[in-house]
């Protein structure tokens, strides 16, 4: 997850179209799949990202379902190849094919020599829509998913961060959630999620437009929208339970914690994670509002992390979340550390930014566009954002008013959106 | 049909493409400034920004024990951000440096007062008054900081900077638009001249808190057991008291030595030519005072550990998932066998590597298996480490047996041609990727200079790797991946170390013994940590007997 988070940070801090001569070329397949080509013959390499948007339909609201589905897919036969044969073909040509689950959906990232582009795109298509997900590996993958959650939980800091994750696709599943997922759930998920009309393919590197059209048609042309199977009863039941358990600001774990530890619902739901060693750390996570315009989001992402009013707390951007951390004296109180973290965020929210701050951020953003030429992966990410309608417009950045910026700030740091928690030592308040 | 078509396409592709690109030595231009700074420039015309790497050779391995953690602190306090007040400390009324000196005095007085309090809790204390003075001083210091968001000078120009402390080097990487190159040169030269470290106390506190909350971990544990007494085997968490006693002036003095020009290579990759950058670099980095002749020419003397130290074993319970770590002492990067071992690691690692295929998929004794070369560094003899997590229902012993079988297979059975070819192909793709990503190229060149002594090795090693034969790899694995070079760590699930009664009791007795003989608290805690680490290598029975022997040295009332 860390490399992905780092890449996401780069992408978010380098928004907007790059100052590069590479002009995106777009086309679509009859099945609805959209393709963006960034042609660059500097080196004999091809990168691709196939992204599929995930629906927020209730049928798919199982924390852990998307991650488990991706894991099962990775261990499935694909097209005409058994899983071992598939892996050997990838390795034999040095092709990297890495699945990823992020707030923007399911993705497969591909890197191959341009001489292997036919093979690489064929294998990507096999994996994305010709995988044969049997129930054979489900139990092993379920166990591996649970072990991964346990491994993350072994680090108290990572555990706290997981508990505060607002995005349902990235939330850590409970054992109950994982146990409830069965093979029909997975098949239903694949049918609903893996559809060409939800997919965008970004190609970057050493291939021309005609070649790209031919290759994409050959590899993805037969991908069709499947009629989704009826939603299994277990999925509906689990989804309902999950939805019932969650208030707009609570994860299932938070809900469980709140109900178990406090008779009355607290104003700010607190999650307390114990560390075996002396520690006191308050953490706050604020998810970017869905409807925040990308220009305000880009400038706030530049202004907020370095704001001196936060000191000694630290604020960073992780994907679409602002994550604040405040280290306090381990002998202090968890409640005061949490309050102190929140107060800092609210002080910034109430203070807002000035015209001068806005101008500095606009200038920094404009200059940062040059940096994307250093990062081929970021060029791919930016092309994807543009295809999804989430790219930052230079003209709108320059036209942004301080009122709009501060309105965005107030919504992003709205106390109702912020989840907080505390990491504390083995004993204490 | 598809089963035939895809491999066929692959084969056709092989013959249709141009030869593979390599890191071109001619792409890299090198200059040496009069004060010793090396400059490497790789021009990328299509790029409108630049990636700059400042690499200071030395790193954690060259820190003397009282300055353990100095490289990490430099990464945080010197390079963590680019504050305007650190570059122009005289701006405004009064001197920031004077305030920081005062802060240093107060912090040291407070530390000593707290130590005194631990020894004599009933005695009158000045800690509260000192704390209040410190708080007032911090307000005065903070009043001199910029209050503007985007105060970081690079962030305000659309760029960013990161710094990483490593065993062999301090690596600082920055990215900025090409138009800001002169600004970057002036800023970096000024940073090294002033060495302000205004956020030193915050950085030190944050690092100490991180180490304290992190607790013992597998990798530092195996490093400590495999490389005892060597800086490569040092765990910073064992040096917390020394870290907390380190003063800003100590770190400044260390930085003057560790960051001197002859220890520095500047690597630039991006839309800049040597003709453009050289005059600016000479005017800025070129004016940094060269270090003393004796200091600049001599590498510090570091202890040498025989590779065949003997088979060592440790068992620990850190909680969490059980894991097996096996480390073999291997030679430094310049050694002739190093490349062969790197190839061996490649055959073992990755989703198509032997460990994933045999241990994870075929035998299903492991959930995952990872391979790391040059742990913690490659400039000096280090470790090749395999970390594997057992599958449900399989023991660590079973996994260890399966791992050793794979190592034996690698040493004895002929390596199939297709597997060899696959590894070479992966190296080719990796080289292409490095060429395509300026940051990766800068790091590769910097690392080759630090570890192998010459950046050209980044390319020459790739050529030599291609010319290696499987027999060479097998010979090297037989020489180095054998039991006498091996250290094995069993990380068992279950209770935390602090709850292991034998370990807790041993720690208590060691602390009591150390208190009778060593005055300095920092030295005392270090000795106890080191002692505990050594004792973990003994069997349970031996640990119990050692504890009895230690207890016998205590006075009856302390037993």
GROMACS .gro file of N, CA and C in nm, chain A residues 157 280-285 303-317 322-329 336-348 413 420-421, chain B residues 81 83 142 145 199 202-203 205-206:
model
  165
  157UNK      N    1  -0.011   0.157   1.527
  157UNK     CA    2  -0.033   0.279   1.448
  157UNK      C    3  -0.113   0.248   1.321
  280UNK      N    4   0.161   0.808   2.305
  280UNK     CA    5   0.034   0.882   2.302
  280UNK      C    6   0.031   0.960   2.171
  281UNK      N    7  -0.058   0.916   2.085
  281UNK     CA    8  -0.069   0.976   1.952
  281UNK      C    9  -0.216   0.993   1.918
  282UNK      N   10  -0.251   1.116   1.885
  282UNK     CA   11  -0.389   1.140   1.840
  282UNK      C   12  -0.388   1.144   1.687
  283UNK      N   13  -0.486   1.079   1.628
  283UNK     CA   14  -0.493   1.076   1.481
  283UNK      C   15  -0.631   1.123   1.436
  284UNK      N   16  -0.632   1.200   1.329
  284UNK     CA   17  -0.759   1.245   1.273
  284UNK      C   18  -0.756   1.224   1.123
  285UNK      N   19  -0.866   1.172   1.069
  285UNK     CA   20  -0.873   1.148   0.925
  285UNK      C   21  -0.996   1.220   0.869
  303UNK      N   22  -0.178   2.371   0.059
  303UNK     CA   23  -0.172   2.466   0.170
  303UNK      C   24  -0.175   2.398   0.308
  304UNK      N   25  -0.257   2.296   0.320
  304UNK     CA   26  -0.282   2.242   0.455
  304UNK      C   27  -0.162   2.173   0.521
  305UNK      N   28  -0.090   2.083   0.450
  305UNK     CA   29   0.014   2.009   0.523
  305UNK      C   30   0.121   2.095   0.589
  306UNK      N   31   0.156   2.208   0.530
  306UNK     CA   32   0.264   2.288   0.590
  306UNK      C   33   0.215   2.402   0.677
  307UNK      N   34   0.089   2.403   0.710
  307UNK     CA   35   0.036   2.516   0.785
  307UNK      C   36   0.097   2.523   0.926
  308UNK      N   37   0.162   2.635   0.960
  308UNK     CA   38   0.229   2.643   1.092
  308UNK      C   39   0.131   2.633   1.209
  309UNK      N   40   0.003   2.662   1.184
  309UNK     CA   41  -0.093   2.655   1.295
  309UNK      C   42  -0.111   2.512   1.345
  310UNK      N   43  -0.062   2.417   1.269
  310UNK     CA   44  -0.076   2.277   1.309
  310UNK      C   45   0.029   2.235   1.411
  311UNK      N   46   0.143   2.303   1.411
  311UNK     CA   47   0.258   2.259   1.491
  311UNK      C   48   0.218   2.235   1.637
  312UNK      N   49   0.263   2.130   1.699
  312UNK     CA   50   0.358   2.029   1.647
  312UNK      C   51   0.290   1.913   1.575
  313UNK      N   52   0.159   1.924   1.547
  313UNK     CA   53   0.093   1.816   1.475
  313UNK      C   54   0.141   1.814   1.329
  314UNK      N   55   0.125   1.700   1.265
  314UNK     CA   56   0.163   1.684   1.125
  314UNK      C   57   0.038   1.649   1.046
  315UNK      N   58   0.029   1.702   0.926
  315UNK     CA   59  -0.086   1.670   0.841
  315UNK      C   60  -0.032   1.626   0.705
  316UNK      N   61  -0.085   1.516   0.654
  316UNK     CA   62  -0.041   1.471   0.522
  316UNK      C   63  -0.162   1.426   0.441
  317UNK      N   64  -0.140   1.417   0.312
  317UNK     CA   65  -0.249   1.374   0.225
  317UNK      C   66  -0.224   1.229   0.187
  322UNK      N   67  -0.716   1.356   0.431
  322UNK     CA   68  -0.617   1.430   0.509
  322UNK      C   69  -0.597   1.353   0.638
  323UNK      N   70  -0.473   1.325   0.671
  323UNK     CA   71  -0.445   1.248   0.793
  323UNK      C   72  -0.359   1.335   0.885
  324UNK      N   73  -0.411   1.365   1.002
  324UNK     CA   74  -0.338   1.445   1.099
  324UNK      C   75  -0.289   1.358   1.213
  325UNK      N   76  -0.170   1.387   1.262
  325UNK     CA   77  -0.115   1.311   1.375
  325UNK      C   78  -0.052   1.408   1.474
  326UNK      N   79  -0.077   1.383   1.599
  326UNK     CA   80  -0.017   1.466   1.703
  326UNK      C   81   0.043   1.374   1.808
  327UNK      N   82   0.175   1.379   1.820
  327UNK     CA   83   0.245   1.302   1.923
  327UNK      C   84   0.239   1.383   2.052
  328UNK      N   85   0.203   1.317   2.161
  328UNK     CA   86   0.197   1.389   2.289
  328UNK      C   87   0.277   1.312   2.393
  329UNK      N   88   0.300   1.375   2.505
  329UNK     CA   89   0.372   1.311   2.614
  329UNK      C   90   0.294   1.187   2.659
  336UNK      N   91  -0.722   1.462   2.601
  336UNK     CA   92  -0.669   1.596   2.572
  336UNK      C   93  -0.585   1.595   2.445
  337UNK      N   94  -0.516   1.484   2.418
  337UNK     CA   95  -0.439   1.476   2.292
  337UNK      C   96  -0.534   1.482   2.173
  338UNK      N   97  -0.645   1.411   2.185
  338UNK     CA   98  -0.742   1.408   2.076
  338UNK      C   99  -0.805   1.548   2.056
  339UNK      N  100  -0.839   1.610   2.169
  339UNK     CA  101  -0.898   1.744   2.161
  339UNK      C  102  -0.799   1.842   2.100
  340UNK      N  103  -0.674   1.829   2.141
  340UNK     CA  104  -0.572   1.920   2.092
  340UNK      C  105  -0.557   1.907   1.939
  341UNK      N  106  -0.560   1.783   1.890
  341UNK     CA  107  -0.551   1.761   1.746
  341UNK      C  108  -0.669   1.826   1.674
  342UNK      N  109  -0.788   1.802   1.728
  342UNK     CA  110  -0.909   1.857   1.666
  342UNK      C  111  -0.910   2.009   1.670
  343UNK      N  112  -0.864   2.065   1.783
  343UNK     CA  113  -0.863   2.211   1.797
  343UNK      C  114  -0.775   2.276   1.690
  344UNK      N  115  -0.663   2.211   1.663
  344UNK     CA  116  -0.573   2.267   1.561
  344UNK      C  117  -0.642   2.270   1.424
  345UNK      N  118  -0.709   2.160   1.393
  345UNK     CA  119  -0.777   2.155   1.263
  345UNK      C  120  -0.889   2.258   1.257
  346UNK      N  121  -0.960   2.270   1.368
  346UNK     CA  122  -1.072   2.365   1.368
  346UNK      C  123  -1.023   2.510   1.367
  347UNK      N  124  -0.906   2.532   1.426
  347UNK     CA  125  -0.850   2.668   1.424
  347UNK      C  126  -0.820   2.708   1.279
  348UNK      N  127  -0.766   2.616   1.204
  348UNK     CA  128  -0.737   2.646   1.062
  348UNK      C  129  -0.868   2.665   0.986
  413UNK      N  130  -1.283   2.014   0.645
  413UNK     CA  131  -1.250   2.001   0.788
  413UNK      C  132  -1.374   2.014   0.877
  420UNK      N  133  -1.166   1.050   1.453
  420UNK     CA  134  -1.047   1.064   1.537
  420UNK      C  135  -1.025   0.939   1.620
  421UNK      N  136  -0.904   0.921   1.660
  421UNK     CA  137  -0.870   0.809   1.745
  421UNK      C  138  -0.738   0.835   1.816
  510UNK      N  139   1.266   1.977   0.593
  510UNK     CA  140   1.192   2.082   0.524
  510UNK      C  141   1.290   2.194   0.494
  512UNK      N  142   1.305   2.559   0.555
  512UNK     CA  143   1.246   2.675   0.621
  512UNK      C  144   1.327   2.800   0.590
  571UNK      N  145   0.967   3.014   1.818
  571UNK     CA  146   0.859   2.996   1.719
  571UNK      C  147   0.812   3.130   1.661
  574UNK      N  148   0.961   3.196   1.339
  574UNK     CA  149   0.930   3.112   1.223
  574UNK      C  150   0.827   3.182   1.136
  628UNK      N  151   1.488   2.310   1.398
  628UNK     CA  152   1.388   2.216   1.453
  628UNK      C  153   1.454   2.095   1.517
  631UNK      N  154   1.265   1.923   1.815
  631UNK     CA  155   1.143   1.855   1.772
  631UNK      C  156   1.176   1.726   1.698
  632UNK      N  157   1.277   1.733   1.612
  632UNK     CA  158   1.315   1.615   1.534
  632UNK      C  159   1.366   1.505   1.627
  634UNK      N  160   1.294   1.461   1.946
  634UNK     CA  161   1.183   1.407   2.024
  634UNK      C  162   1.097   1.313   1.938
  635UNK      N  163   1.073   1.353   1.813
  635UNK     CA  164   0.989   1.269   1.725
  635UNK      C  165   1.057   1.136   1.696
   0.00000   0.00000   0.00000
